[in-house]
Amino acid sequence: MSVLILNYDPSGLYKRNEVLNCLLLAALLKRHSISYKIKEISSISDEVVNDERFVVITSREKKVQELALKIKKRDKTKVLIFFHEYFSFFINKDFLKIVDLVVVGNGFNAIIDLIKDLKRKETGIKSTAWLSNGVVNINSSQNPIDLKKVGKLPYSKYPGCGIYKEAAFKDSPYEEGKDAALIFFSRGCKSRCSFCINPIFYKRKVYYRDPFDVLEDIDFFIEKGIVHFSFEDENLIADRKRFNELYTHIKKKNIMYRCHGAIRDIDNSILKKLFESGCKRLDIGIETASLDLQSKINKINGVKRVIKVCNQVKSFGIRPFILMMLGFPGETREDLLKTKGFLEILEKNGMEFGLSLFRPLPGTCFEKIKGITETGFSSHGKDVLHYIGDETDVDEIKRIYKRFTSKKLIIPNESKSIKVVRNGSSFIRADEYFEADFKPVPLNIWNGDKWDSKGLAHLVGRFKGYIKYRFSSSESFKANIKIRFRACTQTDEKGNLVITINENKKEVYIPEKSESGEILCVEFENITVDIKNELCILCNSEMGLSLFLSFDDSKVDNKSIEISTCDVL
């Protein structure tokens, strides 16, 4: 009996839990003497041939249904089990026709129950959903695992040991670029935040591991020379007694870590222990500066209190990092301006913060309300506005988001298509893309005077990813097409790009990082220009991409990408 644990598309800042849940499941299987393998794939086309009878899949991508179907078509005897925090979305007939079981909530024990006895599926395993005679059945009884009995996590069995490449310490000048190991002491949260998946998944309960198991995890990475850690607990300091148990031991390990904490739990006593045990950054979720909106999302934190606590955290040599959010349902212009004012206060006082966008998570009260844009949760964590209601001031959100992140807000279904000129040249603005996906760091726009860059303003694509643009024509015609743009890599090494027009591909090499890059030219012969067309710039190397907003060294006109057409004779 063996199991394949399959993590589909584990990428981006919001996909760390998938890695830890795979490791948690692997530890549970080991405890029950069930052999397993763990595999990551980033595309449906990736090879998933395996000898294991059972395939347990986790993913937040809707396309996981295609992956499951592919596996079943290849071998109908495979038993497919799906688990994820977004489980409620996947409990439907179409998906359950393909997979044998969907785990409901935090019911990891259900996977063991099914593997040990397939016949139990029809009798209703706790915390599962399944299809029987065309009817969706759900047994929502709790079936959580006892984390204290799980033991250490088998990091060595995970591809790359689950190292988090976009380190928690990337903004720290003395630790820039350090990899961080993902780790956790607890799962779950007692808070009632209405926008969060935790009250749905963990039912407002918190489950703790044995602190000695956590220490073994830490020792595993220390032996590999990794001393930076990212505690993925929702609130590491929520239970003071339990944190003290952990603190007593990890303070001797000489590690550095980041963690999350709630305003209500922060005082001098706990800050002293955080500092002594190696905490360098404390993430604090505030979300909005509007008390009215805080009340609606069940998260009350007064602005003055937050500033006071931040100063308190800083006094212990720990970096407070405030988590804020825009685009909530019910958020008015007045609410937005309060948040903007609060961010300006944080900025003035040298406080660090992160600004993200509201996401309608499956199972929450916001999932299906009027105004949710049809973007899907696979685009969560990207620069997409997921809600537009009558009260939403889209222009103000755009201004605030660009002001504090230097990134362009994507409005779903907003037209970003230019019309090309036949036998002439047309220009696309670099920031008028309709889709962009760089991992693990989202695409950014830099003005040439921030962070590690100087020179012309440009789009920054860290590591691998792509940018897509649309262009149209009043008629279809055959043409030779020339694409010109200014670019370079994000490192001191050369890289390469794949340029695609519709389904036609060309590869071009780009120079190493410089203040203004070089103008590149890519030529396509005998291409059909249709009424609607797509241009994709794909960076498939770790060197990254700088796409400049101007051809001219002396100005920024944002006529960044030139498309020239010439009829085929």
XYZ file of C-alpha atoms in Angstrom:
569
model
C 0.000 0.000 0.000
C 1.501 3.337 -1.059
C 0.358 6.928 -1.590
C 1.394 9.744 -3.928
C 0.919 13.190 -2.376
C 0.607 15.635 -5.259
C 0.921 19.398 -4.804
C -0.306 21.073 -7.987
C 1.127 24.547 -8.709
C 2.719 25.317 -5.344
C 3.775 28.874 -6.128
C 3.534 32.410 -4.841
C 3.372 34.078 -1.468
C -0.038 32.649 -0.623
C 0.775 28.969 -1.220
C 2.950 28.128 1.746
C 0.192 26.236 3.568
C -0.013 23.693 0.749
C 3.602 22.700 1.375
C 3.098 22.341 5.129
C -0.157 20.414 4.729
C 1.592 17.951 2.403
C 4.297 17.462 5.017
C 1.713 17.086 7.768
C -0.115 14.412 5.768
C 3.180 12.649 5.037
C 4.000 12.541 8.755
C 0.549 11.106 9.452
C 1.007 8.397 6.809
C 4.413 7.508 8.246
C 2.884 7.164 11.702
C 0.443 4.619 10.258
C 3.268 2.766 8.455
C 1.941 3.729 5.019
C 4.614 4.402 2.378
C 4.370 7.607 0.341
C 6.029 9.953 -2.132
C 5.578 13.729 -2.448
C 5.667 15.470 -5.810
C 5.200 19.069 -6.961
C 3.941 19.916 -10.429
C 3.327 23.350 -11.911
C 1.460 22.385 -15.075
C -1.244 19.937 -16.148
C 1.176 18.734 -18.820
C 3.783 17.677 -16.243
C 4.355 13.946 -16.029
C 2.461 12.319 -13.158
C 2.978 8.633 -13.944
C 3.211 6.695 -10.705
C 2.843 3.207 -9.252
C 0.913 4.274 -6.156
C -2.685 3.083 -5.844
C -3.762 6.183 -3.920
C -3.209 9.743 -5.153
C -3.882 12.556 -2.679
C -4.031 15.954 -4.410
C -3.935 19.449 -2.951
C -4.322 22.655 -4.950
C -6.077 25.996 -4.964
C -6.322 25.933 -8.765
C -9.660 25.216 -10.426
C -7.727 23.414 -13.162
C -6.984 20.656 -10.669
C -10.127 19.004 -12.084
C -8.317 18.592 -15.417
C -5.365 17.053 -13.606
C -7.589 14.587 -11.749
C -9.336 13.624 -14.992
C -5.980 13.045 -16.686
C -4.891 10.692 -13.896
C -8.192 8.777 -13.947
C -8.176 8.363 -17.730
C -4.692 6.885 -17.566
C -5.632 4.422 -14.815
C -9.227 4.011 -13.640
C -8.120 1.952 -10.643
C -6.447 4.946 -9.019
C -8.171 6.190 -5.876
C -8.138 10.002 -5.903
C -8.530 12.032 -2.717
C -8.599 15.834 -2.636
C -7.842 18.080 0.336
C -7.393 21.840 0.633
C -8.503 24.796 2.740
C -10.793 25.810 -0.144
C -12.567 22.437 0.055
C -16.089 23.891 -0.072
C -15.620 25.034 -3.674
C -14.715 21.507 -4.779
C -17.751 19.808 -3.284
C -19.777 19.524 -6.489
C -20.996 16.766 -8.797
C -18.574 17.468 -11.630
C -15.515 17.166 -9.409
C -16.837 14.257 -7.342
C -17.504 12.289 -10.527
C -13.731 12.235 -10.978
C -12.279 12.056 -7.457
C -13.340 9.464 -4.924
C -13.349 11.737 -1.910
C -13.031 15.401 -0.906
C -11.823 15.994 2.644
C -14.095 18.401 4.501
C -12.227 20.896 6.659
C -9.361 19.796 8.869
C -10.269 16.098 8.625
C -6.916 14.634 7.641
C -7.764 11.389 9.472
C -10.380 10.736 6.780
C -7.566 10.054 4.304
C -6.159 7.322 6.563
C -9.633 5.855 7.115
C -10.247 5.505 3.367
C -6.798 4.117 2.581
C -7.176 1.438 5.242
C -10.686 0.443 4.164
C -12.094 1.523 0.788
C -15.513 0.105 1.667
C -15.937 2.787 4.333
C -16.435 5.407 1.636
C -20.057 4.377 1.103
C -20.819 4.312 4.822
C -19.690 7.887 5.324
C -16.266 8.636 6.711
C -16.210 11.661 9.015
C -15.119 14.949 7.380
C -15.662 13.815 3.797
C -17.797 14.487 0.737
C -18.457 11.847 -1.934
C -20.834 11.019 -4.762
C -23.237 8.089 -4.523
C -25.914 7.330 -7.134
C -25.552 10.823 -8.536
C -26.112 12.452 -5.146
C -23.490 14.512 -3.288
C -23.122 13.256 0.285
C -21.385 15.196 3.053
C -20.393 13.969 6.503
C -19.268 17.143 8.250
C -18.487 15.514 11.622
C -15.061 16.615 12.860
C -12.166 14.238 12.269
C -8.983 16.217 13.110
C -5.615 14.624 13.762
C -3.818 14.857 17.085
C -0.858 17.069 16.169
C 0.984 16.056 19.332
C 1.287 12.510 17.969
C 2.359 13.405 14.427
C 6.056 13.757 15.199
C 8.653 15.678 13.204
C 7.831 16.643 9.622
C 9.612 14.687 6.860
C 11.155 17.712 5.117
C 13.785 15.543 3.421
C 11.021 13.814 1.440
C 9.677 17.075 0.021
C 11.203 18.452 -3.217
C 13.809 21.019 -2.173
C 12.861 20.391 1.480
C 10.030 22.915 1.026
C 12.455 25.835 1.304
C 10.730 29.199 0.890
C 12.842 30.987 -1.725
C 11.230 34.400 -1.204
C 12.739 34.744 2.245
C 11.035 36.462 5.148
C 14.191 38.504 5.543
C 14.497 39.780 1.961
C 13.920 43.410 3.033
C 16.552 43.314 5.757
C 19.884 44.725 4.577
C 21.913 42.436 6.828
C 20.059 39.271 5.794
C 18.993 40.042 2.215
C 18.367 37.046 -0.003
C 18.451 34.390 2.719
C 16.232 31.350 2.218
C 13.749 30.608 4.998
C 12.446 27.244 6.136
C 8.681 26.942 6.543
C 7.709 25.700 9.970
C 4.753 25.672 12.368
C 3.877 25.014 15.997
C 0.087 25.285 15.712
C -2.733 25.118 13.188
C -5.965 27.051 13.441
C -7.152 30.310 14.982
C -9.810 31.395 17.490
C -10.531 34.734 15.800
C -13.759 35.378 13.871
C -12.432 37.388 10.897
C -15.247 37.134 8.344
C -12.951 37.318 5.299
C -10.667 34.490 6.507
C -10.790 30.765 5.707
C -9.644 29.684 9.178
C -13.037 29.837 10.950
C -14.360 27.585 8.161
C -11.456 25.153 8.062
C -10.553 24.853 11.750
C -13.911 25.796 13.324
C -12.183 28.431 15.517
C -10.055 25.803 17.261
C -6.269 25.719 17.622
C -4.256 22.494 17.500
C -0.683 22.351 18.821
C 2.312 20.143 18.053
C 4.727 18.791 20.620
C 7.389 21.524 20.975
C 10.126 18.864 20.854
C 8.941 17.852 17.369
C 9.271 21.474 16.268
C 12.803 21.513 17.704
C 13.690 18.451 15.619
C 12.427 20.263 12.522
C 14.619 23.242 13.390
C 17.644 21.010 13.950
C 17.123 19.403 10.541
C 17.550 22.767 8.831
C 20.354 23.976 11.093
C 22.362 20.918 10.015
C 21.863 22.117 6.437
C 23.159 25.575 7.317
C 19.717 27.240 7.312
C 19.007 29.353 10.394
C 16.165 31.530 9.041
C 12.614 30.379 9.672
C 9.102 31.491 8.842
C 6.591 30.352 11.467
C 3.324 29.896 9.591
C 1.094 29.834 12.677
C -1.856 32.201 12.441
C -0.855 33.592 15.854
C 2.247 32.100 17.444
C 1.690 33.959 20.737
C -2.061 33.362 21.136
C -1.569 30.861 23.975
C 1.091 32.284 26.277
C 1.611 29.054 28.205
C 2.224 27.023 25.057
C 4.494 29.668 23.556
C 6.554 29.620 26.750
C 7.093 25.873 26.239
C 8.491 26.559 22.785
C 10.442 29.647 23.834
C 12.323 27.777 26.570
C 13.974 25.581 23.939
C 14.305 27.639 20.757
C 16.059 30.519 22.554
C 19.097 28.219 22.718
C 19.111 27.518 18.976
C 20.483 30.871 17.782
C 17.999 31.130 14.904
C 16.198 34.059 13.259
C 12.497 33.938 12.474
C 9.368 35.836 11.559
C 5.923 35.057 12.941
C 2.377 36.401 13.221
C 0.818 37.899 16.318
C -2.353 39.758 17.297
C -2.376 43.238 18.851
C -4.289 41.960 21.890
C -1.516 39.471 22.762
C 1.465 41.845 22.536
C 3.074 43.231 25.690
C 6.599 43.736 27.037
C 6.769 40.263 28.556
C 5.972 38.445 25.320
C 8.159 40.802 23.253
C 11.141 40.077 25.490
C 10.722 36.343 24.877
C 10.218 36.815 21.144
C 13.439 38.814 20.924
C 15.429 36.380 23.072
C 14.287 33.417 20.964
C 15.344 35.029 17.649
C 12.267 36.839 16.350
C 13.310 39.519 13.852
C 9.935 40.384 12.360
C 6.413 40.313 13.804
C 3.537 40.416 11.305
C 0.366 42.061 12.636
C -2.906 41.965 10.695
C -4.872 45.217 10.914
C -6.482 45.181 7.403
C -8.258 48.571 7.526
C -8.093 51.827 9.503
C -11.875 52.292 9.375
C -13.526 51.275 12.646
C -16.858 50.794 10.842
C -15.261 48.373 8.400
C -13.271 46.679 11.164
C -16.562 45.973 12.903
C -17.996 44.406 9.721
C -15.023 42.049 9.321
C -14.860 41.218 13.065
C -11.414 42.698 13.613
C -11.278 45.758 15.876
C -7.959 47.607 16.292
C -7.765 51.325 17.011
C -5.237 53.278 14.926
C -3.581 54.976 17.908
C -3.254 51.655 19.675
C -1.581 50.102 16.617
C 1.036 52.895 16.429
C 1.733 52.531 20.151
C 2.189 48.757 19.860
C 4.432 49.134 16.791
C 6.736 51.475 18.695
C 6.712 48.993 21.549
C 7.734 46.159 19.191
C 10.526 48.274 17.658
C 11.936 49.078 21.089
C 12.783 45.378 21.483
C 14.727 45.236 18.212
C 11.923 43.472 16.328
C 10.539 44.784 13.014
C 6.749 45.245 13.180
C 5.172 44.523 9.803
C 1.572 45.714 9.454
C -0.713 43.793 7.084
C -3.317 45.974 5.347
C -5.967 45.262 2.761
C -8.020 47.200 0.175
C -11.167 46.370 -1.763
C -13.468 44.996 0.940
C -17.192 44.740 0.216
C -18.816 47.720 1.911
C -15.608 49.779 1.813
C -16.493 53.376 0.939
C -14.309 56.267 -0.195
C -14.346 57.541 3.387
C -13.040 54.161 4.607
C -10.322 54.193 1.947
C -9.148 57.662 2.922
C -8.854 56.572 6.565
C -6.678 53.662 5.497
C -4.620 55.931 3.258
C -4.072 58.353 6.149
C -3.038 55.487 8.409
C -0.522 54.205 5.840
C 0.938 57.705 5.587
C 1.367 57.771 9.380
C 3.101 54.379 9.265
C 5.333 55.602 6.471
C 6.188 58.834 8.285
C 7.142 56.869 11.407
C 9.302 54.407 9.474
C 6.913 51.499 10.061
C 6.878 48.719 7.475
C 3.634 47.416 6.018
C 2.267 45.210 3.272
C -0.779 46.160 1.216
C -2.851 43.412 -0.390
C -6.301 43.109 -1.968
C -9.441 41.513 -0.549
C -10.050 37.949 -1.736
C -13.482 36.248 -1.613
C -12.448 32.892 -0.140
C -14.635 29.800 -0.665
C -16.929 29.122 2.258
C -16.817 32.650 3.689
C -19.788 35.013 3.755
C -18.219 37.028 0.906
C -17.868 34.146 -1.555
C -20.995 34.748 -3.631
C -22.175 38.259 -2.837
C -23.146 40.593 -5.641
C -20.152 42.493 -6.968
C -17.581 39.693 -6.839
C -15.651 39.771 -10.110
C -15.302 36.552 -12.064
C -11.576 36.156 -11.568
C -11.437 32.966 -9.530
C -9.319 32.329 -6.479
C -6.404 31.034 -8.572
C -5.650 34.739 -9.127
C -5.550 35.446 -5.385
C -2.350 37.128 -4.337
C -2.088 38.914 -7.655
C -2.877 42.567 -8.336
C -6.563 41.893 -9.081
C -9.559 43.786 -7.687
C -11.934 40.954 -6.726
C -14.943 43.055 -5.704
C -16.598 46.047 -7.379
C -19.846 47.201 -5.796
C -21.895 50.392 -6.013
C -19.931 51.790 -3.052
C -16.492 50.885 -4.493
C -14.340 53.837 -5.516
C -12.160 52.021 -8.046
C -10.126 55.109 -8.957
C -9.247 55.785 -5.312
C -8.223 52.156 -4.787
C -6.010 52.406 -7.882
C -4.364 55.564 -6.556
C -3.736 54.169 -3.079
C -2.485 50.830 -4.390
C -0.057 52.438 -6.812
C 1.032 55.040 -4.246
C 2.067 52.462 -1.644
C 3.048 49.421 -3.752
C 4.236 50.954 -7.069
C 2.116 48.255 -8.727
C -0.708 48.564 -11.224
C -4.139 47.369 -10.153
C -5.803 44.951 -12.570
C -9.527 45.515 -13.097
C -11.201 42.347 -14.457
C -12.720 42.692 -17.915
C -11.240 46.165 -18.309
C -10.202 46.676 -21.934
C -6.444 46.786 -22.443
C -6.289 46.143 -26.182
C -4.646 48.452 -28.738
C -5.477 48.445 -32.433
C -2.481 47.763 -34.659
C -1.847 49.712 -37.847
C -1.540 47.760 -41.075
C 1.824 48.533 -42.739
C 2.795 50.782 -39.846
C 3.754 50.934 -36.172
C 1.658 50.879 -33.001
C 2.718 51.106 -29.375
C 1.625 49.267 -26.221
C 2.160 50.745 -22.752
C 4.158 48.271 -20.668
C 1.792 48.672 -17.710
C -1.320 47.986 -19.813
C -0.982 44.203 -19.548
C -4.138 42.161 -19.003
C -2.391 39.353 -17.156
C 0.966 38.900 -15.428
C 2.258 36.097 -13.235
C 5.752 36.107 -11.750
C 6.633 33.676 -8.962
C 7.276 33.844 -6.103
C 7.327 37.675 -6.259
C 4.460 39.404 -8.120
C 5.268 41.825 -10.950
C 6.156 45.327 -9.735
C 6.538 48.746 -11.322
C 9.594 50.744 -10.237
C 10.181 54.409 -10.944
C 13.949 54.148 -11.141
C 14.655 55.546 -7.686
C 13.641 52.780 -5.304
C 14.983 49.554 -3.855
C 17.938 48.115 -5.806
C 17.331 49.892 -9.129
C 18.295 53.202 -10.694
C 17.680 54.617 -14.129
C 14.570 54.460 -16.279
C 11.228 53.368 -14.876
C 10.497 49.720 -15.604
C 8.445 46.648 -14.779
C 10.282 44.226 -12.511
C 9.734 40.487 -12.954
C 11.643 38.569 -10.279
C 12.629 35.008 -11.206
C 10.237 33.228 -13.628
C 6.952 34.465 -15.071
C 5.106 36.065 -17.952
C 3.312 39.227 -19.085
C 0.447 39.169 -21.602
C -0.892 41.952 -23.803
C -3.809 42.164 -26.223
C -3.924 43.890 -29.588
C -6.623 43.958 -32.236
C -7.143 44.721 -35.904
C -10.127 45.874 -37.927
C -9.482 42.984 -40.331
C -7.515 39.751 -40.625
C -4.375 39.826 -42.760
C -1.009 38.126 -43.285
C 2.021 40.140 -42.241
C 5.623 40.134 -41.180
C 5.669 41.515 -37.630
C 8.481 43.218 -35.752
C 8.361 43.576 -31.955
C 10.705 46.096 -30.303
C 11.182 46.784 -26.582
C 13.900 47.729 -24.096
C 14.856 45.087 -21.516
C 17.535 43.403 -19.402
C 17.695 40.742 -16.694
C 17.414 41.284 -12.943
C 20.865 39.816 -12.292
C 24.463 40.154 -13.427
C 23.922 37.315 -15.905
C 22.297 37.215 -19.329
C 18.933 35.534 -19.753
C 16.390 34.661 -22.388
C 12.756 35.385 -23.222
C 10.193 33.558 -25.325
C 8.004 35.970 -27.310
C 4.696 34.574 -28.532
C 2.167 36.152 -30.907
C -0.913 33.996 -30.823
C 0.750 30.553 -31.180
C 3.931 31.706 -32.952
C 7.078 31.656 -30.793
C 10.518 33.251 -30.997
C 13.345 33.184 -28.451
C 15.509 36.222 -27.738
C 18.467 36.639 -25.398
C 18.536 39.674 -23.122
C 21.568 41.388 -21.556
C 22.531 41.448 -17.899
C 21.083 44.076 -15.567
C 21.868 47.726 -16.272
C 20.290 51.135 -15.657
C 18.648 51.334 -19.087
C 18.921 47.868 -20.657
C 19.055 47.432 -24.421
C 16.518 47.766 -27.226
C 15.666 44.303 -28.512
C 14.000 43.350 -31.779
C 12.085 40.144 -32.548
C 10.831 39.436 -36.078
C 8.020 37.080 -37.086
C 7.422 36.107 -40.712
C 4.117 35.342 -42.393
C 1.929 35.725 -39.293
C -1.865 35.899 -39.414
C -3.067 39.046 -37.642
C -6.619 38.359 -36.461
C -9.353 40.614 -35.146
C -8.161 39.712 -31.624
C -4.552 38.819 -30.828
C -2.324 38.081 -27.850
C 1.316 38.944 -27.216
C 3.108 37.071 -24.424
C 6.570 37.803 -23.017
C 7.716 34.722 -21.111
C 10.732 34.721 -18.799
C 11.559 31.078 -18.154
C 14.881 31.556 -16.396
C 15.815 32.555 -12.848
C 17.507 35.711 -14.196
C 14.239 37.671 -14.145
C 13.159 40.557 -16.364
C 13.280 44.353 -16.417
C 10.899 45.686 -19.086
C 11.465 49.417 -19.480
C 8.692 51.958 -19.963
C 10.527 53.910 -22.636
C 12.783 53.489 -25.681
C 14.340 56.881 -25.044
C 17.033 57.198 -22.362
C 15.967 60.738 -21.556
C 12.251 60.367 -20.853
C 9.432 58.058 -19.804
C 6.685 58.115 -22.420
C 5.474 54.541 -21.776
C 5.270 53.739 -25.459
C 7.160 50.713 -24.347
C 6.441 47.946 -26.863
C 6.369 48.668 -30.584
C 4.444 46.408 -32.982
C 5.256 47.034 -36.654
C 3.400 45.210 -39.430
C 4.257 44.787 -43.093
C 2.001 42.920 -45.527
C 3.386 39.671 -46.899
C 3.953 40.070 -50.648
